[in-house]
CSV table of C-alpha atoms in Angstrom, one decimal:
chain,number,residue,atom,x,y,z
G,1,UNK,CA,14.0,11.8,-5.2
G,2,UNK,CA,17.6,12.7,-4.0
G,3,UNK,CA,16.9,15.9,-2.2
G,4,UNK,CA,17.7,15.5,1.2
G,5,UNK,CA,15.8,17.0,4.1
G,6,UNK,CA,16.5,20.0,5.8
G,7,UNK,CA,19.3,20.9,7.7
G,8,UNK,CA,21.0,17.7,5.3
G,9,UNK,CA,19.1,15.1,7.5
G,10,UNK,CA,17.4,12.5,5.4
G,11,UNK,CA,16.6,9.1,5.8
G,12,UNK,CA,18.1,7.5,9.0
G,13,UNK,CA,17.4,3.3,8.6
G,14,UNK,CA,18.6,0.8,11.2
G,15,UNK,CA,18.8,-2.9,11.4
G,16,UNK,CA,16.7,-4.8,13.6
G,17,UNK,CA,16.0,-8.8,14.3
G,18,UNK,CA,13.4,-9.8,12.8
G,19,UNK,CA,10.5,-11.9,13.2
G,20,UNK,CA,10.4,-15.1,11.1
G,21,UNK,CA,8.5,-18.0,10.2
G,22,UNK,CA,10.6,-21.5,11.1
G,23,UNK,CA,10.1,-23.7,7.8
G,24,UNK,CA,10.3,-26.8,9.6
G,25,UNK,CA,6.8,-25.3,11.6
G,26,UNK,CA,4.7,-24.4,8.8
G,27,UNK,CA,3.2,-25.8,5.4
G,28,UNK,CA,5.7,-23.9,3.5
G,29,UNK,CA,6.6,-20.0,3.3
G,30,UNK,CA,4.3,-20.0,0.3
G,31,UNK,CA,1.3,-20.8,2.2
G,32,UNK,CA,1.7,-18.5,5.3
G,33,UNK,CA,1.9,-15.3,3.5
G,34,UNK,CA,-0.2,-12.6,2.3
G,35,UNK,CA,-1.0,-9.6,0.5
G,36,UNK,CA,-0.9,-6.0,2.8
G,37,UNK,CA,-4.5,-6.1,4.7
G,38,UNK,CA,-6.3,-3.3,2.3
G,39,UNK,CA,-5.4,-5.6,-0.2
G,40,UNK,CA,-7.1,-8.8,1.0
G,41,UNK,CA,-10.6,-7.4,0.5
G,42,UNK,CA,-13.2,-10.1,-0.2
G,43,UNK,CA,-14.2,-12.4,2.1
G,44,UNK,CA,-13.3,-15.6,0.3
G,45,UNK,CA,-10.0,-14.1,-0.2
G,46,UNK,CA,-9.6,-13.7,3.7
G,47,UNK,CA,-11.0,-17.8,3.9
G,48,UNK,CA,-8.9,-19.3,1.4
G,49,UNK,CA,-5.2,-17.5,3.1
G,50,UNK,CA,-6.7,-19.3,6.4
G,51,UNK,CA,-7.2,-22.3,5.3
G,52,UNK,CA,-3.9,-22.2,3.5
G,53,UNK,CA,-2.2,-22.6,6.5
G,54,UNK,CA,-3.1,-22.7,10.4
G,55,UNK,CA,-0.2,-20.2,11.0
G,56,UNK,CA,-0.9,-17.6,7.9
G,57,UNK,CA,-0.3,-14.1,8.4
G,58,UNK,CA,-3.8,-13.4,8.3
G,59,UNK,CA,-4.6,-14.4,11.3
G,60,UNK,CA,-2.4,-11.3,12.9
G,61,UNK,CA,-3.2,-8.7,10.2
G,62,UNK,CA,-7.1,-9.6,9.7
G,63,UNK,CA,-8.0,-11.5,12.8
G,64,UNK,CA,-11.6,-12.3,12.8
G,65,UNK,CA,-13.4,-11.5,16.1
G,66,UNK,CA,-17.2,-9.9,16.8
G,67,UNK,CA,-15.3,-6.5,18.3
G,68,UNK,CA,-11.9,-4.7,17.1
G,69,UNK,CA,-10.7,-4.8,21.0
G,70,UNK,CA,-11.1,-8.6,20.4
G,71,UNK,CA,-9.8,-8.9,17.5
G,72,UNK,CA,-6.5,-7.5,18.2
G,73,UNK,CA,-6.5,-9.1,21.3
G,74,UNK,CA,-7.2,-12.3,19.7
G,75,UNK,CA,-3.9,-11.3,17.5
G,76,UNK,CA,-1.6,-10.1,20.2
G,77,UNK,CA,-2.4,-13.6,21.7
G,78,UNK,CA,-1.8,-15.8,18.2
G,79,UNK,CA,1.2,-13.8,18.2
G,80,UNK,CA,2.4,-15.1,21.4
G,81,UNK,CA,1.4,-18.8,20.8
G,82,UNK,CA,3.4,-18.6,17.7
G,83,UNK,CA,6.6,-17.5,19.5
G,84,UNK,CA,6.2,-19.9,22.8
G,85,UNK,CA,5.8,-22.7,19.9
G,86,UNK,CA,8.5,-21.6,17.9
G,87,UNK,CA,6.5,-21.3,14.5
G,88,UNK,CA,8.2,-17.8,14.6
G,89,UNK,CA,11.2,-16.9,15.6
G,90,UNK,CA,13.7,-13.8,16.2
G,91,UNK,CA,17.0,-13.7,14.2
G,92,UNK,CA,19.8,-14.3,16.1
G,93,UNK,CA,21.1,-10.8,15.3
G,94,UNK,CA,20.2,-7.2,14.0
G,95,UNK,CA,20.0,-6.8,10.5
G,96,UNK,CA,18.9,-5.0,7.1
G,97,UNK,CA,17.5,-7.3,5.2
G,98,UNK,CA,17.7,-6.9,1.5
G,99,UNK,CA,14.2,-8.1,-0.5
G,100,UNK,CA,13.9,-9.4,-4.1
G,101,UNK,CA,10.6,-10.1,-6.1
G,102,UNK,CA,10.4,-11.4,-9.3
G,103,UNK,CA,8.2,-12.4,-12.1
G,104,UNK,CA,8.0,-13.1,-15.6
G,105,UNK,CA,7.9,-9.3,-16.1
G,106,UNK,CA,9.6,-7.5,-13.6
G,107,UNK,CA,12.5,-7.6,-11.2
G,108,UNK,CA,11.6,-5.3,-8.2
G,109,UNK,CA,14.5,-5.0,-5.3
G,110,UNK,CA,15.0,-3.1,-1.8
G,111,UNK,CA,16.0,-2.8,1.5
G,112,UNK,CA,13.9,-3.5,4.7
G,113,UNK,CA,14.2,-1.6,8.1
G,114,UNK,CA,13.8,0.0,10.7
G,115,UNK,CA,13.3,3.9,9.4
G,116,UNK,CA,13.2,7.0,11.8
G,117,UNK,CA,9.8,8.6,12.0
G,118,UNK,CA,9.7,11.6,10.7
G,119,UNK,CA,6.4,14.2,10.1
G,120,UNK,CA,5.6,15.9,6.6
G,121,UNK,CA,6.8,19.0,7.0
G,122,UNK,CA,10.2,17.9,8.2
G,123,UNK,CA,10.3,16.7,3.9
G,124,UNK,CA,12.3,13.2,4.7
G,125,UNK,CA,9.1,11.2,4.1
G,126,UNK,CA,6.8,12.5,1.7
G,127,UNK,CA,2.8,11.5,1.9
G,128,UNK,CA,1.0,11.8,-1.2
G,129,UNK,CA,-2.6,10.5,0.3
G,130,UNK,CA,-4.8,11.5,2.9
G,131,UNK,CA,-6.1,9.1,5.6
G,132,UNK,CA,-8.9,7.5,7.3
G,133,UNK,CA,-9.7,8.2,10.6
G,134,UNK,CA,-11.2,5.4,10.9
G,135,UNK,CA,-8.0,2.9,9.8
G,136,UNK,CA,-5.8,4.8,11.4
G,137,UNK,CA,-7.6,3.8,14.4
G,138,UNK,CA,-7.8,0.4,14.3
G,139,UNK,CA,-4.2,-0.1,12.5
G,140,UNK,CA,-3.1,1.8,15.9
G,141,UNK,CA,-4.9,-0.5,18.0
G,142,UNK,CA,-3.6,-3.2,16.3
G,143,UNK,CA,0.0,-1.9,16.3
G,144,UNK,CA,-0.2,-1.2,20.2
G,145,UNK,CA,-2.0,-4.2,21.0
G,146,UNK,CA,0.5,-6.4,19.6
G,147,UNK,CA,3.9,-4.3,20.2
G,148,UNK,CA,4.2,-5.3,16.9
G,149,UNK,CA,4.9,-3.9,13.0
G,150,UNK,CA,3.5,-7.0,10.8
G,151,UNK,CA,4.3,-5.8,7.5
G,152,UNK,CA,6.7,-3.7,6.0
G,153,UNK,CA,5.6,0.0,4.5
G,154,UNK,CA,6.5,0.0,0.8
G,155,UNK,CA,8.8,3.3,0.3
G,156,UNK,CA,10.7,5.2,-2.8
G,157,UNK,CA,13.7,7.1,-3.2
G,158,UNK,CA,15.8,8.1,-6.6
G,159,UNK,CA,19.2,7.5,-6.4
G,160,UNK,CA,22.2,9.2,-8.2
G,161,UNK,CA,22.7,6.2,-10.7
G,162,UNK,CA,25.7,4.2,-10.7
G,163,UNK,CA,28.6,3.8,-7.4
G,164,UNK,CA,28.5,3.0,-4.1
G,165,UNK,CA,25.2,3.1,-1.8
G,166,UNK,CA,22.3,0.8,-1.1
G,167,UNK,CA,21.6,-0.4,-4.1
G,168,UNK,CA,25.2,-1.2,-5.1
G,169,UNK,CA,25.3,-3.4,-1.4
G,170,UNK,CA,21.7,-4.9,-2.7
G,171,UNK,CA,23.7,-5.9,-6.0
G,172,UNK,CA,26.2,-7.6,-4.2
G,173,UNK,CA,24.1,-9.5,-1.5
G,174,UNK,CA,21.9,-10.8,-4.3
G,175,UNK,CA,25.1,-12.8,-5.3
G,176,UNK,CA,24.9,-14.9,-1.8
G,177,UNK,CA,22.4,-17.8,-1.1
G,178,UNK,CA,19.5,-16.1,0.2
G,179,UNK,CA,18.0,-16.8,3.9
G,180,UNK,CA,14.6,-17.6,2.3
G,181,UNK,CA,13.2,-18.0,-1.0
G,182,UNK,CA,9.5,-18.9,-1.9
G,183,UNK,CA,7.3,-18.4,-4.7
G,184,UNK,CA,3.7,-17.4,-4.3
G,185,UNK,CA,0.3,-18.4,-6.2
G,186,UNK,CA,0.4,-14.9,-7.6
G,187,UNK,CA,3.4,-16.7,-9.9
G,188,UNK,CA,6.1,-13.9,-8.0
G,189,UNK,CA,9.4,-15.4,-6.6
G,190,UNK,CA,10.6,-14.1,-3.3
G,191,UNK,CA,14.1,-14.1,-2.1
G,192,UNK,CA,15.2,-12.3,1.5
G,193,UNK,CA,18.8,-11.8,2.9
G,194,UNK,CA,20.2,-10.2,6.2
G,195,UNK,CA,22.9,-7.8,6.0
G,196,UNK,CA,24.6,-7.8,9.1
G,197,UNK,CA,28.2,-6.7,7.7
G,198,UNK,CA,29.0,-3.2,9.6
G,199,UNK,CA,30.9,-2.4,6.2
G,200,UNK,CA,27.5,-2.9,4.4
G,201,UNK,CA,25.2,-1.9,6.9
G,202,UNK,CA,27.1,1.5,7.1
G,203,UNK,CA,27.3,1.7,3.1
G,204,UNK,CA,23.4,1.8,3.2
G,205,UNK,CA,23.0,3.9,5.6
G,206,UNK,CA,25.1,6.6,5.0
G,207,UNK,CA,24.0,6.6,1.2
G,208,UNK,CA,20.0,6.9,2.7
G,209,UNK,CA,20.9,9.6,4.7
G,210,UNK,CA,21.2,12.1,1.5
G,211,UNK,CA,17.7,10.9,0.1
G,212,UNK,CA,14.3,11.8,0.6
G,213,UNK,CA,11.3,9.0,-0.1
G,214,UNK,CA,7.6,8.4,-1.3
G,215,UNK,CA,5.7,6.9,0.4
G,216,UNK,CA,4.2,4.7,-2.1
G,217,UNK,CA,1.9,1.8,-0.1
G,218,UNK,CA,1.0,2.5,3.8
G,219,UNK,CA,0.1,6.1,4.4
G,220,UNK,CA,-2.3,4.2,7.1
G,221,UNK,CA,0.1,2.5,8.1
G,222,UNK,CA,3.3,5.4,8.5
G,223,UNK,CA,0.4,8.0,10.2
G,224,UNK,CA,-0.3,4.9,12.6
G,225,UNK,CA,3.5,4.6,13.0
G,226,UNK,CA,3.6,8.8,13.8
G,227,UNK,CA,0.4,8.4,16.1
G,228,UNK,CA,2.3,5.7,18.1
G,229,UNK,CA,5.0,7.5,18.6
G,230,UNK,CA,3.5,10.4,19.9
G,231,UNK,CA,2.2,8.2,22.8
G,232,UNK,CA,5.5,7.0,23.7
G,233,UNK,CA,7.2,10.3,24.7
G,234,UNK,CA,10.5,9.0,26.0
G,235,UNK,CA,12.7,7.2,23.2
G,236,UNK,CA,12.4,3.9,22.1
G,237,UNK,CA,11.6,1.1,19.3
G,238,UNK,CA,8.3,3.5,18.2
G,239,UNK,CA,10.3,6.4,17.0
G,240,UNK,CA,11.2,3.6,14.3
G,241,UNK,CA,9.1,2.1,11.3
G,242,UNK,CA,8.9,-1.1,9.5
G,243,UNK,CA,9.5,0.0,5.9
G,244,UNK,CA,11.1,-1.6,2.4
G,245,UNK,CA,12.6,1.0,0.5
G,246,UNK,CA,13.0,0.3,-3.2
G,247,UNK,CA,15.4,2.3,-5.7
G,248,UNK,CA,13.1,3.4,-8.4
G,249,UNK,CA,15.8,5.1,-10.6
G,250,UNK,CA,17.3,1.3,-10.8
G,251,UNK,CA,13.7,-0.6,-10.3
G,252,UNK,CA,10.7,1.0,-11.0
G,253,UNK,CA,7.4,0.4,-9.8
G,254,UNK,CA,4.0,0.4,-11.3
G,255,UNK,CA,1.2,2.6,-10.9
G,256,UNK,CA,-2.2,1.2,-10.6
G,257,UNK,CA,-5.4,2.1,-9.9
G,258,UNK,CA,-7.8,1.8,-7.2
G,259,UNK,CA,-11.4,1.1,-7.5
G,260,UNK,CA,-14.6,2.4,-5.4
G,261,UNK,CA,-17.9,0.4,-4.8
G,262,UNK,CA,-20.8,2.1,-4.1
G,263,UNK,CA,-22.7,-0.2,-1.8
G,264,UNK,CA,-25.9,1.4,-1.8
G,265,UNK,CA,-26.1,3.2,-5.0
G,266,UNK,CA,-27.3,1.3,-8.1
G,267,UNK,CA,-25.7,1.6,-11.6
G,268,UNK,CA,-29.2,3.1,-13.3
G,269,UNK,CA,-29.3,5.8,-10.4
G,270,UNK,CA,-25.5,7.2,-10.9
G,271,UNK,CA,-26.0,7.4,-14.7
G,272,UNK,CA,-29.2,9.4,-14.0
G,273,UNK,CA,-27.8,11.9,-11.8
G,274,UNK,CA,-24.7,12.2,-14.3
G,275,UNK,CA,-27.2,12.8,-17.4
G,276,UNK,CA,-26.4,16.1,-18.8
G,277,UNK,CA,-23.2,16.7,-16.3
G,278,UNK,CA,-21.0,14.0,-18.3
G,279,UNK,CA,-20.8,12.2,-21.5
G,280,UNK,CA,-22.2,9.0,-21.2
G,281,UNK,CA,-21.2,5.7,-23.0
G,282,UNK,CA,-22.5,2.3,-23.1
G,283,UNK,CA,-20.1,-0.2,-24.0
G,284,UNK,CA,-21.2,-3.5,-24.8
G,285,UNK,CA,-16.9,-5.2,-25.0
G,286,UNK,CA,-15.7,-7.0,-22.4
G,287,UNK,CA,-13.6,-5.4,-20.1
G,288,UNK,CA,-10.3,-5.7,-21.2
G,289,UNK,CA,-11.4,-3.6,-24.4
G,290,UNK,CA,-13.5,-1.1,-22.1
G,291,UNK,CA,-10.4,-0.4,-19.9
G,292,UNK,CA,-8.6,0.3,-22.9
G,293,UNK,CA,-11.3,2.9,-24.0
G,294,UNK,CA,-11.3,3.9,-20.6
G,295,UNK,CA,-7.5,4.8,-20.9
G,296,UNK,CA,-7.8,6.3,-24.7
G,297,UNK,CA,-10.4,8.5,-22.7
G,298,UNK,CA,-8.3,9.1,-19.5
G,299,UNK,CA,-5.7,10.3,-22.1
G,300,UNK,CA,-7.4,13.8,-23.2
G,301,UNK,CA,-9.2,14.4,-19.5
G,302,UNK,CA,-11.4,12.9,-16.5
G,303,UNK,CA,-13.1,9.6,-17.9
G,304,UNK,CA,-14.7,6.7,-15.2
G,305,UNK,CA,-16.3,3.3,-16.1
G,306,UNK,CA,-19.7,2.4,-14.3
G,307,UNK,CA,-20.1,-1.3,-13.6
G,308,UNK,CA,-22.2,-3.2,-11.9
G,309,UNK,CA,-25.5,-4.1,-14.1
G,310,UNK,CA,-23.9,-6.6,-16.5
G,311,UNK,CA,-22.1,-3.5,-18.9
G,312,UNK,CA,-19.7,-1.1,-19.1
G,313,UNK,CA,-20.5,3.1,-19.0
G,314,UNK,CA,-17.7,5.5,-20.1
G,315,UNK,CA,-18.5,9.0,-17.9
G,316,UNK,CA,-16.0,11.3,-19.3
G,317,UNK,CA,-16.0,15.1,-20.8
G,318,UNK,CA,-17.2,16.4,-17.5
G,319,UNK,CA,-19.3,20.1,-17.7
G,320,UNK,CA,-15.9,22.6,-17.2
G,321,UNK,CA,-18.9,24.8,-15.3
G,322,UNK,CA,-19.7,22.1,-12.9
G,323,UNK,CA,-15.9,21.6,-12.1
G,324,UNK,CA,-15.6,25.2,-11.6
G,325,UNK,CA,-18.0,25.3,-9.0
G,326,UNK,CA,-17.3,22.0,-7.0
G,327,UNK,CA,-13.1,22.1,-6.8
G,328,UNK,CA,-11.3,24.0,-4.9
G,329,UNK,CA,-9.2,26.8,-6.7
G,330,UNK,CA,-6.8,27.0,-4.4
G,331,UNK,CA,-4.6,24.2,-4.9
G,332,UNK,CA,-2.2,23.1,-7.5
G,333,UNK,CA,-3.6,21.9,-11.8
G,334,UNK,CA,-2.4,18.7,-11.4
G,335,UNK,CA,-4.0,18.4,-8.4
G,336,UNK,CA,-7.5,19.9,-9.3
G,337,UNK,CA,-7.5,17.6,-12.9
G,338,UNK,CA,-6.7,14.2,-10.9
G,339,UNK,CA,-10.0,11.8,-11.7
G,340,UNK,CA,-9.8,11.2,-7.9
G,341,UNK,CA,-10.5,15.0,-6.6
G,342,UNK,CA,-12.9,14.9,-9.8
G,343,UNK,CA,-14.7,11.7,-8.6
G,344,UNK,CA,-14.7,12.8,-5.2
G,345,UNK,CA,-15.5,16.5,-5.2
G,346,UNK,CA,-17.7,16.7,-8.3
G,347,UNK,CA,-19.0,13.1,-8.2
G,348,UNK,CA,-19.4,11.7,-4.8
G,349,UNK,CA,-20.2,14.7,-2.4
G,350,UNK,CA,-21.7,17.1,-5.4
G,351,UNK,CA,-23.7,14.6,-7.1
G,352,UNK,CA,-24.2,11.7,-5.8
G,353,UNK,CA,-24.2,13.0,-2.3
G,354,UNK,CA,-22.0,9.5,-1.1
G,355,UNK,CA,-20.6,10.0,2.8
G,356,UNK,CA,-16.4,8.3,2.6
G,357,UNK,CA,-17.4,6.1,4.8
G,358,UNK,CA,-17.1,2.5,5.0
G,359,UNK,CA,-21.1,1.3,5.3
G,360,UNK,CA,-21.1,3.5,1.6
G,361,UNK,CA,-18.0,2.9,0.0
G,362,UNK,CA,-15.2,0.0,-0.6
G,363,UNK,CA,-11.6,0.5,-2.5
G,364,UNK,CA,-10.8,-2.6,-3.9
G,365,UNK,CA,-7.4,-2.8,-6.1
G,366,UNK,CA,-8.5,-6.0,-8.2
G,367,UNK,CA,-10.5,-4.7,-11.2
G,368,UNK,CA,-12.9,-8.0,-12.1
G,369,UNK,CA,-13.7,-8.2,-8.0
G,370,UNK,CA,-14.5,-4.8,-8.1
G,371,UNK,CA,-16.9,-5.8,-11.2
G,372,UNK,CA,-18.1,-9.1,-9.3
G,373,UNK,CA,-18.9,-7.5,-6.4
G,374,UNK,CA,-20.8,-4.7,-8.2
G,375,UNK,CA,-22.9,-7.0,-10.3
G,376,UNK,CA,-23.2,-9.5,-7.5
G,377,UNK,CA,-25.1,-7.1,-4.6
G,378,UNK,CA,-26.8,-4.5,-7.1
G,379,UNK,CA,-24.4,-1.8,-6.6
G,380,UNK,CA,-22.1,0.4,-8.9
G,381,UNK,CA,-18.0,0.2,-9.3
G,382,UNK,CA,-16.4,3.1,-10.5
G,383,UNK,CA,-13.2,2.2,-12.5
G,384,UNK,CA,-10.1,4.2,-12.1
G,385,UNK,CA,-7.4,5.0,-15.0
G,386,UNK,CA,-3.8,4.9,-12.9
G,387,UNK,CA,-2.3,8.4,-12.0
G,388,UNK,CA,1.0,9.0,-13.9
G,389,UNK,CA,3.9,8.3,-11.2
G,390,UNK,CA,5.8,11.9,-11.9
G,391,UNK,CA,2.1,13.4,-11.1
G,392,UNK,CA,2.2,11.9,-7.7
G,393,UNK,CA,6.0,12.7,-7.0
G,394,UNK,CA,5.6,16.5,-8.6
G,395,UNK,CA,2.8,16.5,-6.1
G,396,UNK,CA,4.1,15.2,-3.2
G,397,UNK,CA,7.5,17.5,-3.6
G,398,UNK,CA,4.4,20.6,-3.1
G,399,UNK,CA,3.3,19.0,0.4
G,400,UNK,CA,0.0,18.4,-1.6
G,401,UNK,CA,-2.2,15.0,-0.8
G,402,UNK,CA,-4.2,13.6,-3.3
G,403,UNK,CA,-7.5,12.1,-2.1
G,404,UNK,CA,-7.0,8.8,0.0
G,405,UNK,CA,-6.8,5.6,-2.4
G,406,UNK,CA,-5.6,7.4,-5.3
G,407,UNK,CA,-2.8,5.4,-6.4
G,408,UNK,CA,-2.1,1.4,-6.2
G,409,UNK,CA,2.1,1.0,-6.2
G,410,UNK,CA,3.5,-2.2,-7.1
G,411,UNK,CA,4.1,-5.2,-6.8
G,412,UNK,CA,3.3,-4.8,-3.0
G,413,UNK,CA,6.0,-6.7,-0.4
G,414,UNK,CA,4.3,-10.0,0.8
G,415,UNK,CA,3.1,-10.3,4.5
G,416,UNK,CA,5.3,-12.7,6.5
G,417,UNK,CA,8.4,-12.6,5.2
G,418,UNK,CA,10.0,-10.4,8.1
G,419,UNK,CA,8.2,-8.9,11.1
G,420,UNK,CA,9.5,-6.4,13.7
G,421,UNK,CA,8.7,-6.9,16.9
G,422,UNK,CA,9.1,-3.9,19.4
G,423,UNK,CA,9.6,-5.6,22.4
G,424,UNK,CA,13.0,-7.0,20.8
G,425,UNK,CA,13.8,-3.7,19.9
């Protein structure tokens, strides 16, 4: 995107000191990191990042208490052991940092900062999800608990092409030794600078201020950041966000899906109710080949895979009748043909009858744990095919959210590379 907001205001990033991990404290960088805290869904997951390390990220983003007021507690409070023992420590001065993962397939580079808060309708930062309540709550809690933004948003703008601007600086920093490099079990290499030249720093800036962005990972996150600041009337370090804004014209991300698990609702039930409503499938592959009949079948309209009794169930060709009646008509194509309004209009609250609520239903990004978990406790996963990146942008450009968890950007910035805290600020 490179239409600026109104009135020519646009994206307004400022340095800031951040929050780091001391190597000489810890295991290595590798081992106190993490995915974003949606991501990090299954318990053994949460286990195995804290045992990695006594001073993971975790511990801050997922702390593990009987009550959310003591679990954020218990965070603010590892958070202030960690700086009294120096296992983190501020940097010396403000900075934009400039953030580089890598792996055998893809090269992924941005900018990290502080970002001015702005809402929807001003158009500088576009949402293309809806919330829940529910995170936004305890994400805010968190947040306020702490006085502290743990991990960065993961934002997207289109730039002009070639010449100067951000990514022409990022170009050029990536030339320097970095201030931290690391490489993850996931097989991605890490590499952070500071950028703390005024030159530089104002290069960036004044390039950002023309653009508009996606938000592609966080809208929890940035609606916690806009519910913050509308606590803290007079201006301070909360009109800002953490975010890492990434140049998709130069480095573009990918599109995934995300999954739902049905807790309480058995595989043999949901094909039941769909009998007659859908065309139904078995598919007796493994699932590599049934995601790729899944796609075929994404490809000419809304198609989902069942899981979660030892097989695979392609749902697709839904009755046009039924989709007439469940979705409302007063909202863009594109937006009444997403598999995600379909799922969730026509499927879970026609159908199925399925409350979005936590006790009923999980959105888990990793396909095979969304499978294991399925099969393991009797329920049903229902396997997404990605949404089509220029769907979401066209989309967003409307002011029209798709349904929460309907898109999975990547790769995702590791946890506990660079903090912010607001009491620096």
């Amino acid at each position: 995107m490179n239409t600026s907001g109104p009135a020519g205001q646009g994206l307004r990033l400022i340095p800031f000191r951040g929050l780091r991990y001391v190597p000489e404290r810890v295991g290595s960088l590798a081992a106190v990191t993490s995915p974003p805290y949606d991501v990090v869904v299954r318990p053994d997951g949460l286990h195995h990042l804290e045992s990695a390390d006594p001073y993971n990220i975790v511990r801050l983003i997922l702390p593990q208490a009987d009550t959310a007021a003591a679990r954020h507690q218990q965070a603010a409070q590892t958070l202030k052991h960690w700086l009294a023992e120096g296992v983190l420590a501020p940097d010396s001065e403000p900075a934009l940092y400039v953030y580089e993962q890598r792996n055998a397939e893809i090269l992924q580079r941005g900018v990290v900062g502080a970002l001015a808060l702005s809402a929807p309708a001003d158009g500088i930062v576009l949402p293309h999800e809806d919330v829940m309540a529910h995170v936004v709550e305890d994400r805010a809690d968190l947040m306020r608990t702490t006085a502290a933004h743990l991990e960065p948003l993961l934002l997207t703008y289109r730039s002009d092409g070639d010449g100067p601007g951000a990514t022409a600086v990022i170009e050029r920093t990536t030339d320097r030794p970095p201030l931290l490099a690391t490489t993850t079990e996931d097989g991605y290499h890490h590499r952070l600078w500071a950028v703390t030249d005024p030159a530089d720093r104002a290069e960036i800036e004044t390039d950002l201020a023309r653009h508009q962005a996606l938000i592609a990972d966080g809208h929890h996150r940035w609606a916690t950041y806009l519910r913050l600041q509308q606590e803290h009337t007079a201006p301070g370090p909360w009109d800002f966000g953490l975010v890492l804004l990434v140049d998709t014209a130069r480095y573009p991300l990918r599109v995934r899906a995300i999954h739902r698990l049905l807790h309480r609702l058995p595989v043999a039930d949901a094909l039941a109710a769909l009998d007659g409503l859908f065309r139904i499938r078995d598919l007796d592959v493994p699932l590599p080949l049934a995601l790729d009949t899944l796609a075929e079948a994404a490809a000419e309209g809304n198609a989902f895979l069942l899981a979660g009794d030892g097989g695979f169930h392609l749902v697709d060709r839904p009755d046009p009748a039924l989709l007439a009646r469940a979705i409302r008509a007063d909202r863009p194509a594109a937006w009444q043909t997403l598999d995600a309004t379909v799922l969730h209009s026509v499927l879970l609250d026609g159908i199925w009858r399925i409350p979005d609520a936590p006790e009923h239903i999980a959105y888990i990004h990793d396909t095979p744990a969304a499978v294991e978990q399925a099969e393991r406790h009797g329920a049903t996963a229902v396997l997404m095919h990605p949404v089509r990146e220029e769907v979401v942008r066209d989309l967003a450009r409307q002011g029209v959210t798709m349904p929460r968890k309907s898109t999975s950007f990547g790769p995702k910035p590791a946890t506990g590379l660079v903090l912010r805290s607001l009491d620096l600020d």
